[in-house]
Amino acid sequence: SRGSTVSHRGVEIGMGGRFSAVEPFLDENETMMEPRMPLLNKLWQSYDADKNRSLDKTELRNIIRDYGEDGIRLCAARIQEFIDREKEGEPQKDDSLLAVTVLPYLEMFKCMVNKAQTYENEAMAIFDMDGDGRVEWGEFVIKFHKLLCFFREKSAPSTVKLVEKVSSS
């Protein structure tokens, strides 16, 4: 099951159906763009399938895809909160708040899910600092933020289109 869908002003976001490996490890000062060590450690332990203390291309692709799926769920929850406040009659100052705070991340996470395989070589190049074809723990911790920035950049054109769609509704 892929879970339910949230719709706001013609934009539908699938919430996914699997347990989130990410959300329980986010603290109040953390965002999915700035993950801290407990989350990175949990990801590492969950995806180093062969427990050889390094990630191959497939394991890295799985992290990217699943991290994106969890991010989509978190964005959908934020959008649902916004919709619920609107339904309860709480005045919303501006839809631009939603557009600025949630939609760019939503598009980044969707790109991670949909393009993990397409960009797996680029992702490996971001992490693999010593050129051995594997990602070691130190490389993973140091470069994870750069991976998120890479996907944010790749998703920028679709972010602009989505923000325009929401703004014009």
Short mmCIF file of N, CA and C in Angstrom, two decimals:
data_model
loop_
_atom_site.label_atom_id
_atom_site.label_comp_id
_atom_site.label_asym_id
_atom_site.label_seq_id
_atom_site.Cartn_x
_atom_site.Cartn_y
_atom_site.Cartn_z
N SER A 1 0.84 -1.19 0.00
CA SER A 1 0.00 0.00 0.00
C SER A 1 0.88 1.24 0.00
N ARG A 2 0.54 2.20 -0.81
CA ARG A 2 1.32 3.43 -0.89
C ARG A 2 0.80 4.50 0.04
N GLY A 3 -0.25 4.24 0.77
CA GLY A 3 -0.74 5.22 1.74
C GLY A 3 -1.74 6.18 1.12
N SER A 4 -2.06 7.22 1.88
CA SER A 4 -3.07 8.17 1.44
C SER A 4 -2.44 9.35 0.71
N THR A 5 -3.30 10.24 0.25
CA THR A 5 -2.86 11.40 -0.51
C THR A 5 -3.43 12.66 0.12
N VAL A 6 -2.63 13.72 0.13
CA VAL A 6 -3.08 15.03 0.57
C VAL A 6 -3.15 15.91 -0.66
N SER A 7 -4.20 16.70 -0.78
CA SER A 7 -4.34 17.59 -1.92
C SER A 7 -4.59 19.01 -1.42
N HIS A 8 -3.85 19.95 -1.98
CA HIS A 8 -4.05 21.36 -1.64
C HIS A 8 -3.94 22.17 -2.92
N ARG A 9 -5.02 22.83 -3.27
CA ARG A 9 -5.06 23.70 -4.44
C ARG A 9 -4.56 23.00 -5.70
N GLY A 10 -5.04 21.79 -5.89
CA GLY A 10 -4.71 21.05 -7.10
C GLY A 10 -3.39 20.32 -7.07
N VAL A 11 -2.67 20.37 -5.97
CA VAL A 11 -1.39 19.68 -5.86
C VAL A 11 -1.59 18.48 -4.96
N GLU A 12 -1.34 17.28 -5.50
CA GLU A 12 -1.51 16.07 -4.70
C GLU A 12 -0.16 15.54 -4.29
N ILE A 13 -0.07 15.13 -3.03
CA ILE A 13 1.16 14.58 -2.48
C ILE A 13 0.85 13.23 -1.87
N GLY A 14 1.48 12.18 -2.38
CA GLY A 14 1.32 10.86 -1.79
C GLY A 14 2.07 10.80 -0.47
N MET A 15 1.43 10.24 0.55
CA MET A 15 2.05 10.21 1.87
C MET A 15 2.85 8.94 2.12
N GLY A 16 2.79 7.98 1.22
CA GLY A 16 3.56 6.76 1.41
C GLY A 16 2.93 5.87 2.45
N GLY A 17 3.37 4.64 2.51
CA GLY A 17 2.74 3.70 3.41
C GLY A 17 3.68 3.03 4.39
N ARG A 18 4.98 3.18 4.21
CA ARG A 18 5.93 2.47 5.06
C ARG A 18 6.26 3.28 6.31
N PHE A 19 6.78 2.61 7.30
CA PHE A 19 7.24 3.26 8.52
C PHE A 19 8.39 4.20 8.18
N SER A 20 8.40 5.35 8.76
CA SER A 20 9.46 6.32 8.53
C SER A 20 10.70 5.98 9.35
N ALA A 21 11.81 5.83 8.67
CA ALA A 21 13.07 5.61 9.36
C ALA A 21 13.68 6.93 9.80
N VAL A 22 13.11 8.02 9.33
CA VAL A 22 13.71 9.33 9.56
C VAL A 22 13.06 10.08 10.71
N GLU A 23 11.75 10.24 10.67
CA GLU A 23 11.05 11.13 11.59
C GLU A 23 11.36 10.89 13.06
N PRO A 24 11.41 9.63 13.54
CA PRO A 24 11.68 9.45 14.97
C PRO A 24 13.04 9.97 15.42
N PHE A 25 13.94 10.18 14.48
CA PHE A 25 15.29 10.61 14.85
C PHE A 25 15.53 12.09 14.66
N LEU A 26 14.52 12.82 14.21
CA LEU A 26 14.65 14.27 14.07
C LEU A 26 14.36 14.91 15.42
N ASP A 27 15.26 15.77 15.88
CA ASP A 27 14.97 16.48 17.12
C ASP A 27 14.40 17.86 16.79
N GLU A 28 14.05 18.63 17.81
CA GLU A 28 13.35 19.89 17.57
C GLU A 28 14.19 20.92 16.82
N ASN A 29 15.51 20.76 16.80
CA ASN A 29 16.38 21.71 16.12
C ASN A 29 16.85 21.20 14.76
N GLU A 30 16.33 20.08 14.35
CA GLU A 30 16.82 19.43 13.15
C GLU A 30 15.78 19.45 12.05
N THR A 31 16.25 19.58 10.84
CA THR A 31 15.38 19.43 9.68
C THR A 31 15.98 18.33 8.82
N MET A 32 15.22 17.91 7.83
CA MET A 32 15.75 16.87 6.95
C MET A 32 16.84 17.43 6.05
N MET A 33 16.99 18.75 5.99
CA MET A 33 18.11 19.33 5.24
C MET A 33 19.36 19.41 6.11
N GLU A 34 19.21 19.28 7.41
CA GLU A 34 20.36 19.33 8.31
C GLU A 34 20.30 18.18 9.31
N PRO A 35 20.43 16.95 8.80
CA PRO A 35 20.35 15.80 9.70
C PRO A 35 21.53 15.75 10.66
N ARG A 36 21.29 15.26 11.86
CA ARG A 36 22.32 15.14 12.87
C ARG A 36 22.78 13.68 12.97
N MET A 37 23.77 13.45 13.79
CA MET A 37 24.41 12.14 13.89
C MET A 37 23.47 10.97 14.19
N PRO A 38 22.50 11.07 15.11
CA PRO A 38 21.66 9.89 15.34
C PRO A 38 20.92 9.43 14.08
N LEU A 39 20.45 10.38 13.28
CA LEU A 39 19.76 10.03 12.06
C LEU A 39 20.74 9.41 11.05
N LEU A 40 21.88 10.03 10.87
CA LEU A 40 22.86 9.50 9.92
C LEU A 40 23.31 8.11 10.35
N ASN A 41 23.51 7.92 11.65
CA ASN A 41 23.91 6.61 12.15
C ASN A 41 22.83 5.56 11.89
N LYS A 42 21.57 5.93 12.12
CA LYS A 42 20.46 5.01 11.88
C LYS A 42 20.39 4.65 10.39
N LEU A 43 20.53 5.63 9.53
CA LEU A 43 20.52 5.36 8.09
C LEU A 43 21.64 4.39 7.73
N TRP A 44 22.82 4.68 8.23
CA TRP A 44 23.99 3.85 7.92
C TRP A 44 23.75 2.41 8.36
N GLN A 45 23.33 2.24 9.59
CA GLN A 45 23.13 0.89 10.11
C GLN A 45 22.02 0.16 9.36
N SER A 46 21.00 0.88 8.95
CA SER A 46 19.88 0.25 8.25
C SER A 46 20.21 -0.14 6.82
N TYR A 47 21.11 0.57 6.18
CA TYR A 47 21.34 0.36 4.75
C TYR A 47 22.66 -0.30 4.41
N ASP A 48 23.57 -0.43 5.34
CA ASP A 48 24.79 -1.19 5.08
C ASP A 48 24.41 -2.67 5.17
N ALA A 49 23.73 -3.14 4.13
CA ALA A 49 23.08 -4.45 4.14
C ALA A 49 24.04 -5.59 4.42
N ASP A 50 25.23 -5.54 3.85
CA ASP A 50 26.18 -6.63 4.05
C ASP A 50 27.10 -6.41 5.25
N LYS A 51 26.86 -5.31 5.98
CA LYS A 51 27.59 -4.98 7.21
C LYS A 51 29.11 -4.98 7.01
N ASN A 52 29.54 -4.51 5.84
CA ASN A 52 30.97 -4.45 5.56
C ASN A 52 31.58 -3.07 5.84
N ARG A 53 30.81 -2.21 6.51
CA ARG A 53 31.24 -0.88 6.93
C ARG A 53 31.49 0.08 5.77
N SER A 54 30.84 -0.21 4.66
CA SER A 54 30.86 0.72 3.54
C SER A 54 29.58 0.49 2.73
N LEU A 55 29.24 1.49 1.93
CA LEU A 55 28.04 1.41 1.09
C LEU A 55 28.46 1.26 -0.36
N ASP A 56 27.82 0.33 -1.04
CA ASP A 56 28.02 0.26 -2.49
C ASP A 56 26.95 1.12 -3.16
N LYS A 57 26.98 1.14 -4.47
CA LYS A 57 26.07 2.00 -5.22
C LYS A 57 24.61 1.67 -4.95
N THR A 58 24.29 0.39 -4.85
CA THR A 58 22.90 -0.03 -4.60
C THR A 58 22.44 0.41 -3.22
N GLU A 59 23.28 0.21 -2.22
CA GLU A 59 22.91 0.62 -0.86
C GLU A 59 22.73 2.13 -0.78
N LEU A 60 23.60 2.88 -1.45
CA LEU A 60 23.48 4.34 -1.46
C LEU A 60 22.19 4.76 -2.18
N ARG A 61 21.88 4.13 -3.30
CA ARG A 61 20.65 4.44 -4.03
C ARG A 61 19.43 4.19 -3.15
N ASN A 62 19.44 3.11 -2.38
CA ASN A 62 18.32 2.80 -1.49
C ASN A 62 18.17 3.84 -0.39
N ILE A 63 19.28 4.33 0.15
CA ILE A 63 19.21 5.40 1.16
C ILE A 63 18.57 6.64 0.55
N ILE A 64 19.04 7.02 -0.62
CA ILE A 64 18.53 8.23 -1.27
C ILE A 64 17.02 8.11 -1.51
N ARG A 65 16.61 7.01 -2.09
CA ARG A 65 15.18 6.81 -2.41
C ARG A 65 14.33 6.81 -1.14
N ASP A 66 14.74 6.06 -0.14
CA ASP A 66 13.94 5.95 1.08
C ASP A 66 13.95 7.24 1.89
N TYR A 67 15.06 7.94 1.91
CA TYR A 67 15.11 9.24 2.59
C TYR A 67 14.13 10.20 1.92
N GLY A 68 14.09 10.15 0.58
CA GLY A 68 13.14 10.98 -0.15
C GLY A 68 11.70 10.62 0.17
N GLU A 69 11.40 9.31 0.26
CA GLU A 69 10.04 8.89 0.60
C GLU A 69 9.64 9.40 1.99
N ASP A 70 10.55 9.31 2.94
CA ASP A 70 10.25 9.81 4.29
C ASP A 70 10.05 11.32 4.25
N GLY A 71 10.85 12.01 3.46
CA GLY A 71 10.70 13.46 3.34
C GLY A 71 9.36 13.85 2.74
N ILE A 72 8.90 13.09 1.75
CA ILE A 72 7.59 13.36 1.16
C ILE A 72 6.50 13.21 2.22
N ARG A 73 6.60 12.18 3.04
CA ARG A 73 5.61 11.99 4.11
C ARG A 73 5.62 13.16 5.08
N LEU A 74 6.80 13.62 5.45
CA LEU A 74 6.87 14.76 6.38
C LEU A 74 6.30 16.03 5.74
N CYS A 75 6.59 16.26 4.48
CA CYS A 75 6.02 17.43 3.79
C CYS A 75 4.51 17.32 3.70
N ALA A 76 4.02 16.13 3.39
CA ALA A 76 2.57 15.93 3.30
C ALA A 76 1.91 16.22 4.65
N ALA A 77 2.56 15.81 5.73
CA ALA A 77 2.01 16.08 7.07
C ALA A 77 1.96 17.58 7.33
N ARG A 78 2.99 18.32 6.91
CA ARG A 78 3.00 19.77 7.10
C ARG A 78 1.89 20.43 6.28
N ILE A 79 1.71 19.96 5.06
CA ILE A 79 0.66 20.51 4.20
C ILE A 79 -0.71 20.18 4.80
N GLN A 80 -0.87 18.97 5.34
CA GLN A 80 -2.13 18.59 5.96
C GLN A 80 -2.44 19.50 7.15
N GLU A 81 -1.42 19.84 7.95
CA GLU A 81 -1.62 20.77 9.07
C GLU A 81 -2.13 22.12 8.55
N PHE A 82 -1.56 22.58 7.47
CA PHE A 82 -1.96 23.84 6.86
C PHE A 82 -3.43 23.76 6.42
N ILE A 83 -3.79 22.66 5.76
CA ILE A 83 -5.17 22.47 5.29
C ILE A 83 -6.13 22.41 6.48
N ASP A 84 -5.75 21.69 7.52
CA ASP A 84 -6.60 21.58 8.71
C ASP A 84 -6.84 22.94 9.36
N ARG A 85 -5.80 23.77 9.43
CA ARG A 85 -5.96 25.12 9.99
C ARG A 85 -6.91 25.94 9.13
N GLU A 86 -6.79 25.80 7.82
CA GLU A 86 -7.68 26.51 6.90
C GLU A 86 -9.13 26.09 7.12
N LYS A 87 -9.36 24.78 7.26
CA LYS A 87 -10.72 24.25 7.46
C LYS A 87 -11.31 24.71 8.79
N GLU A 88 -10.47 24.87 9.80
CA GLU A 88 -10.94 25.30 11.12
C GLU A 88 -11.18 26.80 11.17
N GLY A 89 -10.93 27.47 10.05
CA GLY A 89 -11.20 28.90 9.99
C GLY A 89 -10.07 29.76 10.51
N GLU A 90 -8.94 29.16 10.80
CA GLU A 90 -7.79 29.97 11.21
C GLU A 90 -7.27 30.70 9.98
N PRO A 91 -7.22 32.00 10.03
CA PRO A 91 -6.76 32.73 8.86
C PRO A 91 -5.29 32.43 8.56
N GLN A 92 -5.02 32.20 7.29
CA GLN A 92 -3.65 31.99 6.84
C GLN A 92 -3.16 33.32 6.27
N LYS A 93 -2.05 33.79 6.78
CA LYS A 93 -1.54 35.07 6.32
C LYS A 93 -1.23 35.05 4.84
N ASP A 94 -0.63 33.94 4.40
CA ASP A 94 -0.17 33.95 3.02
C ASP A 94 0.19 32.53 2.60
N ASP A 95 -0.27 32.15 1.43
CA ASP A 95 0.12 30.84 0.90
C ASP A 95 1.61 30.79 0.60
N SER A 96 2.24 31.94 0.49
CA SER A 96 3.66 31.93 0.20
C SER A 96 4.45 31.27 1.32
N LEU A 97 3.92 31.28 2.54
CA LEU A 97 4.59 30.57 3.64
C LEU A 97 4.70 29.09 3.32
N LEU A 98 3.61 28.51 2.83
CA LEU A 98 3.63 27.11 2.44
C LEU A 98 4.63 26.91 1.29
N ALA A 99 4.57 27.78 0.32
CA ALA A 99 5.43 27.65 -0.84
C ALA A 99 6.91 27.74 -0.47
N VAL A 100 7.24 28.62 0.43
CA VAL A 100 8.64 28.84 0.80
C VAL A 100 9.15 27.76 1.75
N THR A 101 8.32 27.31 2.66
CA THR A 101 8.82 26.42 3.69
C THR A 101 8.69 24.94 3.36
N VAL A 102 7.73 24.55 2.55
CA VAL A 102 7.49 23.13 2.33
C VAL A 102 7.73 22.70 0.88
N LEU A 103 7.22 23.44 -0.07
CA LEU A 103 7.25 22.96 -1.45
C LEU A 103 8.64 22.73 -2.02
N PRO A 104 9.64 23.57 -1.73
CA PRO A 104 10.99 23.26 -2.25
C PRO A 104 11.51 21.92 -1.73
N TYR A 105 11.24 21.64 -0.46
CA TYR A 105 11.68 20.36 0.10
C TYR A 105 10.90 19.21 -0.52
N LEU A 106 9.60 19.41 -0.71
CA LEU A 106 8.78 18.37 -1.33
C LEU A 106 9.36 17.99 -2.70
N GLU A 107 9.66 18.98 -3.49
CA GLU A 107 10.21 18.71 -4.82
C GLU A 107 11.58 18.04 -4.74
N MET A 108 12.40 18.45 -3.78
CA MET A 108 13.70 17.80 -3.60
C MET A 108 13.52 16.33 -3.26
N PHE A 109 12.60 16.04 -2.32
CA PHE A 109 12.38 14.66 -1.91
C PHE A 109 11.80 13.83 -3.05
N LYS A 110 10.89 14.42 -3.83
CA LYS A 110 10.35 13.70 -4.98
C LYS A 110 11.46 13.38 -5.98
N CYS A 111 12.36 14.31 -6.17
CA CYS A 111 13.50 14.07 -7.07
C CYS A 111 14.37 12.93 -6.53
N MET A 112 14.57 12.89 -5.23
CA MET A 112 15.36 11.81 -4.64
C MET A 112 14.71 10.45 -4.91
N VAL A 113 13.40 10.39 -4.78
CA VAL A 113 12.68 9.13 -5.00
C VAL A 113 12.71 8.76 -6.48
N ASN A 114 12.37 9.70 -7.32
CA ASN A 114 12.20 9.41 -8.74
C ASN A 114 13.50 9.33 -9.53
N LYS A 115 14.55 9.95 -9.03
CA LYS A 115 15.80 10.02 -9.81
C LYS A 115 16.99 9.39 -9.09
N ALA A 116 16.76 8.63 -8.04
CA ALA A 116 17.88 8.02 -7.30
C ALA A 116 18.76 7.20 -8.23
N GLN A 117 18.17 6.41 -9.08
CA GLN A 117 18.96 5.59 -9.99
C GLN A 117 19.62 6.44 -11.08
N THR A 118 18.90 7.41 -11.59
CA THR A 118 19.44 8.29 -12.63
C THR A 118 20.71 8.98 -12.16
N TYR A 119 20.71 9.43 -10.91
CA TYR A 119 21.84 10.20 -10.39
C TYR A 119 22.76 9.40 -9.46
N GLU A 120 22.69 8.07 -9.54
CA GLU A 120 23.50 7.29 -8.59
C GLU A 120 25.00 7.48 -8.82
N ASN A 121 25.44 7.67 -10.06
CA ASN A 121 26.87 7.90 -10.29
C ASN A 121 27.31 9.25 -9.71
N GLU A 122 26.47 10.27 -9.89
CA GLU A 122 26.79 11.58 -9.31
C GLU A 122 26.80 11.51 -7.79
N ALA A 123 25.84 10.78 -7.23
CA ALA A 123 25.79 10.63 -5.77
C ALA A 123 27.04 9.93 -5.26
N MET A 124 27.43 8.88 -5.94
CA MET A 124 28.64 8.17 -5.53
C MET A 124 29.86 9.09 -5.61
N ALA A 125 29.91 9.90 -6.65
CA ALA A 125 31.04 10.84 -6.79
C ALA A 125 31.06 11.88 -5.67
N ILE A 126 29.89 12.29 -5.20
CA ILE A 126 29.82 13.24 -4.09
C ILE A 126 30.46 12.64 -2.85
N PHE A 127 30.14 11.40 -2.56
CA PHE A 127 30.59 10.76 -1.32
C PHE A 127 31.98 10.16 -1.39
N ASP A 128 32.32 9.53 -2.48
CA ASP A 128 33.53 8.71 -2.57
C ASP A 128 34.77 9.57 -2.72
N MET A 129 35.23 10.11 -1.60
CA MET A 129 36.34 11.05 -1.61
C MET A 129 37.67 10.39 -1.97
N ASP A 130 37.83 9.10 -1.68
CA ASP A 130 39.10 8.44 -1.97
C ASP A 130 39.08 7.64 -3.27
N GLY A 131 37.95 7.65 -3.98
CA GLY A 131 37.87 7.03 -5.30
C GLY A 131 37.91 5.51 -5.32
N ASP A 132 37.55 4.87 -4.20
CA ASP A 132 37.61 3.41 -4.15
C ASP A 132 36.30 2.73 -4.56
N GLY A 133 35.31 3.52 -4.99
CA GLY A 133 34.05 2.95 -5.44
C GLY A 133 33.10 2.56 -4.32
N ARG A 134 33.43 2.93 -3.10
CA ARG A 134 32.60 2.62 -1.93
C ARG A 134 32.50 3.89 -1.08
N VAL A 135 31.45 3.95 -0.27
CA VAL A 135 31.27 5.09 0.63
C VAL A 135 31.52 4.59 2.05
N GLU A 136 32.56 5.13 2.68
CA GLU A 136 32.84 4.79 4.07
C GLU A 136 32.07 5.75 4.98
N TRP A 137 31.96 5.38 6.25
CA TRP A 137 31.21 6.15 7.24
C TRP A 137 31.63 7.62 7.26
N GLY A 138 32.91 7.89 7.33
CA GLY A 138 33.39 9.27 7.39
C GLY A 138 32.98 10.08 6.17
N GLU A 139 33.05 9.47 5.00
CA GLU A 139 32.63 10.14 3.78
C GLU A 139 31.13 10.43 3.82
N PHE A 140 30.38 9.47 4.33
CA PHE A 140 28.93 9.60 4.41
C PHE A 140 28.53 10.78 5.30
N VAL A 141 29.14 10.86 6.46
CA VAL A 141 28.81 11.92 7.42
C VAL A 141 29.22 13.29 6.87
N ILE A 142 30.39 13.36 6.31
CA ILE A 142 30.91 14.63 5.81
C ILE A 142 30.11 15.15 4.61
N LYS A 143 29.67 14.27 3.76
CA LYS A 143 29.09 14.68 2.48
C LYS A 143 27.57 14.58 2.36
N PHE A 144 26.87 14.11 3.40
CA PHE A 144 25.43 13.93 3.26
C PHE A 144 24.72 15.24 2.92
N HIS A 145 25.11 16.31 3.56
CA HIS A 145 24.49 17.61 3.28
C HIS A 145 24.71 18.01 1.82
N LYS A 146 25.89 17.73 1.29
CA LYS A 146 26.17 18.05 -0.11
C LYS A 146 25.24 17.26 -1.04
N LEU A 147 24.93 16.02 -0.68
CA LEU A 147 23.98 15.23 -1.47
C LEU A 147 22.61 15.90 -1.49
N LEU A 148 22.16 16.37 -0.34
CA LEU A 148 20.86 17.05 -0.28
C LEU A 148 20.87 18.32 -1.13
N CYS A 149 21.96 19.06 -1.09
CA CYS A 149 22.07 20.26 -1.92
C CYS A 149 22.04 19.91 -3.41
N PHE A 150 22.69 18.81 -3.77
CA PHE A 150 22.68 18.34 -5.16
C PHE A 150 21.24 18.10 -5.62
N PHE A 151 20.46 17.38 -4.82
CA PHE A 151 19.08 17.09 -5.21
C PHE A 151 18.20 18.33 -5.15
N ARG A 152 18.51 19.25 -4.27
CA ARG A 152 17.77 20.52 -4.23
C ARG A 152 17.98 21.28 -5.53
N GLU A 153 19.22 21.30 -5.99
CA GLU A 153 19.54 21.97 -7.25
C GLU A 153 18.85 21.28 -8.43
N LYS A 154 18.86 19.97 -8.45
CA LYS A 154 18.24 19.22 -9.55
C LYS A 154 16.72 19.40 -9.57
N SER A 155 16.12 19.65 -8.43
CA SER A 155 14.67 19.80 -8.35
C SER A 155 14.20 21.24 -8.52
N ALA A 156 15.12 22.18 -8.65
CA ALA A 156 14.75 23.60 -8.72
C ALA A 156 13.75 23.93 -9.82
N PRO A 157 13.91 23.42 -11.05
CA PRO A 157 12.92 23.76 -12.09
C PRO A 157 11.50 23.29 -11.74
N SER A 158 11.37 22.11 -11.19
CA SER A 158 10.02 21.63 -10.84
C SER A 158 9.48 22.38 -9.63
N THR A 159 10.36 22.85 -8.76
CA THR A 159 9.92 23.65 -7.61
C THR A 159 9.28 24.95 -8.09
N VAL A 160 9.91 25.59 -9.04
CA VAL A 160 9.39 26.85 -9.57
C VAL A 160 8.00 26.62 -10.18
N LYS A 161 7.85 25.55 -10.96
CA LYS A 161 6.54 25.25 -11.57
C LYS A 161 5.48 24.98 -10.51
N LEU A 162 5.83 24.22 -9.47
CA LEU A 162 4.87 23.89 -8.43
C LEU A 162 4.44 25.14 -7.64
N VAL A 163 5.40 25.97 -7.30
CA VAL A 163 5.09 27.21 -6.57
C VAL A 163 4.19 28.10 -7.41
N GLU A 164 4.46 28.19 -8.71
CA GLU A 164 3.61 28.98 -9.59
C GLU A 164 2.20 28.41 -9.64
N LYS A 165 2.07 27.09 -9.67
CA LYS A 165 0.75 26.45 -9.72
C LYS A 165 -0.04 26.75 -8.45
N VAL A 166 0.60 26.62 -7.29
CA VAL A 166 -0.08 26.89 -6.02
C VAL A 166 -0.43 28.36 -5.90
N SER A 167 0.47 29.23 -6.32
CA SER A 167 0.24 30.67 -6.21
C SER A 167 -0.89 31.16 -7.11
N SER A 168 -1.05 30.48 -8.26
CA SER A 168 -2.08 30.92 -9.20
C SER A 168 -3.45 30.31 -8.91
N SER A 169 -3.52 29.37 -7.98
CA SER A 169 -4.80 28.70 -7.66
C SER A 169 -5.67 29.56 -6.78
#
